[in-house]
Coordinates of C-alpha atoms in Angstrom, one line a residue:
M1 CA 0.0 0.0 0.0
I2 CA 1.1 3.5 -0.7
N3 CA -0.2 7.1 -0.4
I4 CA 0.9 10.0 -2.6
R5 CA 0.2 13.5 -1.5
V6 CA 0.9 16.6 -3.6
S7 CA 0.7 19.7 -1.4
G8 CA 0.7 23.2 -2.9
L9 CA 2.8 22.3 -6.0
S10 CA 3.7 25.1 -8.4
F11 CA 6.0 24.9 -11.4
A12 CA 7.1 27.2 -14.1
Y13 CA 9.1 26.9 -17.4
D14 CA 11.5 29.8 -17.7
G15 CA 9.3 32.0 -15.5
D16 CA 6.1 31.0 -17.2
P17 CA 3.7 29.3 -14.6
V18 CA 2.4 25.9 -15.7
L19 CA 1.1 24.6 -12.4
R20 CA -0.3 26.8 -9.7
N21 CA -0.7 25.6 -6.1
V22 CA -2.0 22.1 -6.9
S23 CA -2.9 19.8 -4.0
I24 CA -4.1 16.3 -4.4
E25 CA -4.0 12.9 -2.7
I26 CA -3.9 9.5 -4.4
N27 CA -4.1 6.1 -2.7
S28 CA -3.2 2.5 -3.6
G29 CA -6.0 0.5 -5.2
E30 CA -7.4 3.4 -7.2
T31 CA -7.1 4.8 -10.7
L32 CA -7.0 8.6 -11.1
A33 CA -7.5 10.2 -14.5
L34 CA -5.9 13.7 -15.2
V35 CA -8.1 15.5 -17.7
G36 CA -8.1 19.0 -19.1
P37 CA -7.4 21.0 -22.3
N38 CA -4.0 21.0 -24.0
G39 CA -1.6 23.0 -21.9
S40 CA -3.6 22.6 -18.7
G41 CA -0.6 21.0 -16.9
K42 CA -1.4 17.2 -17.0
T43 CA 1.9 16.0 -18.3
T44 CA 3.8 18.5 -16.1
L45 CA 2.0 17.3 -13.0
L46 CA 2.9 13.7 -13.8
K47 CA 6.6 14.6 -14.3
C48 CA 6.7 16.6 -11.1
I49 CA 5.2 13.7 -9.2
S50 CA 7.9 11.4 -10.6
G51 CA 10.7 13.8 -10.0
V52 CA 11.6 14.1 -13.7
L53 CA 10.8 17.8 -13.5
G54 CA 11.4 20.3 -10.7
G55 CA 14.1 20.9 -8.2
K56 CA 14.1 20.6 -4.5
E57 CA 11.4 23.3 -4.1
E58 CA 9.0 21.2 -6.2
Q59 CA 10.1 17.9 -4.6
R60 CA 9.3 19.2 -1.2
C61 CA 5.7 19.4 -2.3
V62 CA 5.5 15.7 -3.2
F63 CA 5.1 13.0 -0.6
F64 CA 5.2 9.2 -0.8
D65 CA 3.9 7.7 2.5
S66 CA 4.7 11.0 4.3
K67 CA 8.3 11.0 2.9
R68 CA 9.3 13.9 0.8
L69 CA 10.4 13.1 -2.7
E70 CA 13.6 15.1 -2.2
D71 CA 14.6 12.8 0.6
L72 CA 14.3 9.6 -1.4
R73 CA 17.2 8.1 -3.2
P74 CA 16.8 7.9 -7.0
R75 CA 17.2 4.1 -6.9
D76 CA 14.4 3.8 -4.3
V77 CA 12.1 6.0 -6.4
A78 CA 12.9 3.9 -9.5
R79 CA 11.9 0.8 -7.6
M80 CA 8.7 2.3 -6.2
L81 CA 7.5 4.2 -9.2
A82 CA 7.2 3.4 -12.9
V83 CA 6.5 5.9 -15.7
V84 CA 5.2 5.4 -19.2
E85 CA 5.5 8.5 -21.3
A86 CA 3.3 9.6 -24.2
E87 CA 6.1 9.5 -26.7
I88 CA 9.0 7.0 -26.2
Q89 CA 11.8 7.2 -28.7
T90 CA 14.1 4.3 -29.3
H91 CA 17.4 4.5 -31.2
F92 CA 18.1 0.8 -31.2
D93 CA 15.8 -1.9 -32.6
F94 CA 15.7 -4.0 -29.4
S95 CA 13.6 -7.2 -29.2
V96 CA 10.5 -7.1 -27.0
R97 CA 12.2 -9.2 -24.4
E98 CA 15.3 -6.9 -24.3
V99 CA 13.0 -3.9 -23.8
V100 CA 11.1 -5.5 -20.9
E101 CA 14.4 -6.5 -19.3
L102 CA 15.3 -2.8 -19.0
G103 CA 12.7 -2.6 -16.3
R104 CA 15.0 -4.5 -14.0
I105 CA 17.8 -1.9 -14.1
P106 CA 16.9 -0.4 -10.7
Y107 CA 17.6 -3.7 -9.1
L108 CA 20.9 -4.5 -10.7
G109 CA 24.4 -3.4 -9.8
R110 CA 27.0 -2.3 -12.3
M111 CA 27.6 -5.0 -14.9
Q112 CA 25.4 -7.4 -12.9
A113 CA 23.6 -10.0 -14.9
L114 CA 19.9 -10.8 -14.6
G115 CA 19.1 -13.3 -11.9
K116 CA 16.2 -15.7 -11.1
K117 CA 14.1 -13.1 -9.5
D118 CA 14.6 -10.7 -12.4
A119 CA 13.6 -13.5 -14.9
E120 CA 10.4 -14.2 -12.8
A121 CA 9.5 -10.5 -12.8
I122 CA 10.0 -10.2 -16.5
S123 CA 8.0 -13.3 -17.3
K124 CA 5.1 -12.1 -15.1
A125 CA 5.1 -8.7 -16.7
M126 CA 5.0 -10.2 -20.2
R127 CA 2.2 -12.6 -19.2
I128 CA 0.1 -9.8 -17.7
T129 CA 0.5 -7.6 -20.8
D130 CA 0.1 -10.5 -23.2
T131 CA 3.5 -9.8 -24.8
A132 CA 5.1 -13.2 -24.3
L133 CA 4.4 -14.3 -27.8
L134 CA 6.1 -11.1 -29.1
A135 CA 9.3 -11.7 -27.1
D136 CA 11.6 -12.2 -30.1
R137 CA 10.0 -9.6 -32.3
P138 CA 11.9 -6.4 -33.0
L139 CA 10.2 -3.3 -31.6
S140 CA 10.1 -1.8 -35.1
Q141 CA 7.8 -4.5 -36.4
L142 CA 5.0 -3.9 -33.8
S143 CA 1.8 -2.0 -34.1
S144 CA 1.2 1.0 -31.9
G145 CA -1.0 -1.0 -29.6
E146 CA 1.6 -3.8 -29.3
R147 CA 4.3 -1.3 -28.6
Q148 CA 2.2 0.3 -25.8
R149 CA 1.8 -3.1 -24.2
V150 CA 5.6 -3.6 -24.4
W151 CA 6.2 -0.3 -22.6
L152 CA 3.6 -1.3 -19.9
A153 CA 5.5 -4.7 -19.6
M154 CA 8.8 -2.9 -19.1
A155 CA 7.2 -0.7 -16.4
L156 CA 5.6 -3.6 -14.7
A157 CA 9.0 -5.5 -14.6
Q158 CA 10.1 -2.8 -12.2
E159 CA 7.5 -4.2 -9.7
P160 CA 6.3 -0.7 -8.9
R161 CA 3.8 0.4 -6.4
V162 CA 2.9 3.5 -8.3
F163 CA 2.2 3.7 -12.1
L164 CA 2.2 7.1 -13.8
L165 CA 1.1 7.1 -17.5
D166 CA 0.9 10.0 -19.9
E167 CA -1.7 9.5 -22.6
P168 CA -1.6 5.6 -22.6
T169 CA -4.4 5.4 -25.1
A170 CA -3.1 8.0 -27.6
H171 CA -3.1 6.8 -31.2
L172 CA -4.7 3.5 -30.3
D173 CA -7.9 2.1 -31.8
L174 CA -11.0 1.4 -29.7
A175 CA -10.1 -2.2 -28.9
Y176 CA -6.6 -1.3 -27.7
Q177 CA -7.8 1.6 -25.7
S178 CA -10.2 -0.7 -23.8
E179 CA -7.6 -3.4 -23.4
I180 CA -5.0 -0.9 -21.9
L181 CA -7.4 0.7 -19.5
E182 CA -8.9 -2.6 -18.4
L183 CA -5.3 -3.7 -17.6
L184 CA -4.7 -0.5 -15.5
R185 CA -7.9 -1.1 -13.6
S186 CA -6.9 -4.7 -12.8
L187 CA -3.5 -3.5 -11.6
A188 CA -5.2 -1.0 -9.3
A189 CA -7.4 -3.8 -8.0
E190 CA -4.2 -5.6 -7.0
G191 CA -3.1 -2.6 -4.9
L192 CA -1.2 -0.4 -7.3
C193 CA -1.7 3.3 -7.4
V194 CA -2.4 4.2 -11.0
V195 CA -2.5 7.8 -12.3
F196 CA -3.0 8.5 -16.1
S197 CA -3.7 11.5 -18.3
V198 CA -6.2 11.2 -21.0
H199 CA -8.0 13.5 -23.4
D200 CA -11.1 11.4 -23.9
L201 CA -13.5 12.3 -21.1
N202 CA -15.6 9.3 -21.8
L203 CA -12.7 7.0 -21.2
A204 CA -11.9 8.8 -18.0
A205 CA -15.5 8.5 -16.8
L206 CA -15.6 4.8 -17.7
Y207 CA -12.3 3.6 -16.3
A208 CA -11.2 6.0 -13.6
D209 CA -12.3 5.8 -10.0
R210 CA -11.7 9.5 -9.7
V211 CA -11.0 12.4 -12.1
A212 CA -8.8 15.4 -11.6
L213 CA -9.9 18.3 -13.8
L214 CA -7.2 20.9 -14.7
K215 CA -7.5 24.3 -16.3
G216 CA -4.6 26.7 -16.8
G217 CA -2.4 24.8 -14.4
E218 CA -4.9 24.9 -11.6
L219 CA -6.9 22.0 -10.1
V220 CA -10.5 22.8 -10.7
T221 CA -11.9 19.8 -9.0
V222 CA -11.2 16.1 -8.1
G223 CA -13.8 13.5 -7.4
A224 CA -15.8 10.6 -8.8
P225 CA -16.5 11.0 -12.6
D226 CA -20.3 11.6 -11.9
E227 CA -19.4 14.4 -9.6
A228 CA -16.4 16.0 -11.4
L229 CA -17.6 15.9 -15.0
T230 CA -20.7 18.1 -15.0
A231 CA -21.8 19.9 -18.2
E232 CA -21.3 23.3 -16.6
R233 CA -17.8 22.5 -15.3
I234 CA -16.7 21.0 -18.7
E235 CA -18.0 24.0 -20.5
D236 CA -16.1 26.3 -18.2
V237 CA -12.8 24.3 -18.6
Y238 CA -13.0 23.5 -22.3
G239 CA -14.9 26.5 -23.5
T240 CA -17.4 24.4 -25.4
S241 CA -20.9 23.2 -24.7
V242 CA -21.4 19.5 -24.1
Q243 CA -24.3 17.2 -23.4
V244 CA -23.9 14.9 -20.4
I245 CA -26.1 11.8 -20.8
R246 CA -27.1 10.0 -17.6
H247 CA -29.0 6.8 -16.9
P248 CA -32.7 7.7 -16.5
Q249 CA -33.0 5.6 -13.4
T250 CA -29.6 5.6 -11.6
G251 CA -28.3 8.9 -12.8
E252 CA -25.0 7.3 -13.6
L253 CA -22.9 9.1 -16.2
Q254 CA -23.3 7.3 -19.6
A255 CA -21.6 9.6 -22.1
I256 CA -20.2 13.1 -22.8
L257 CA -21.0 14.4 -26.2
P258 CA -20.3 17.8 -27.9
A259 CA -23.6 19.8 -28.0
R260 CA -24.6 19.8 -31.7
R261 CA -25.4 23.2 -33.0
G262 CA -28.5 23.7 -35.1
K263 CA -28.2 24.4 -38.9
V264 CA -28.1 28.1 -39.8

């Protein structure tokens, strides 16, 4: 089990504020979706939580089980936390197995070979992500959806307690989107803390336990999808009218659609 707390986090690029006084708490066993327009700070927030961005001032605002991020050793962070970025560039045509093996780096000493425990973690990660049959395939020969599963397998090989993902469903078709997000939910059910950014509000509503809505670097609201994703709030954040369809009996959020304008 793990608890993540972000307290009053602000961040700026070259003096230009990107995050402003963001405070949020995330727990093991839940999926949290970060949503908001382009430039709202979703990716920056993920990178600050992971420590990829920000110096000591920002790291003092991020806590893992009450321990400040700045006080944790990089190796300990790498073992605790896995990150899957939106765009991952590779300069070598590794096989799928070689890519997944990279997830064990935080556990290896210099020039140390993979051991039995490493092999078990790698096999488990590939089984969970259904990438075992792709083990010997070069990364360049995979589809976008297959590559995304390989990145997930590499991250899972780290045996993390926290999973941070930036746009894990970008450029994927409907089947792969569902497959990836179902996998994330199953990982959360096993106790992982899963945080992902996503543009599709319907996917956020369907697969996230809670939604954090960002606008201009500020946290507008965080809560269950039914509570956070109201038509009024979405219109305010995105600057466009939407129709929120709810179940006539339960009131459960069913779909979020752009409000179609009448013909002129």
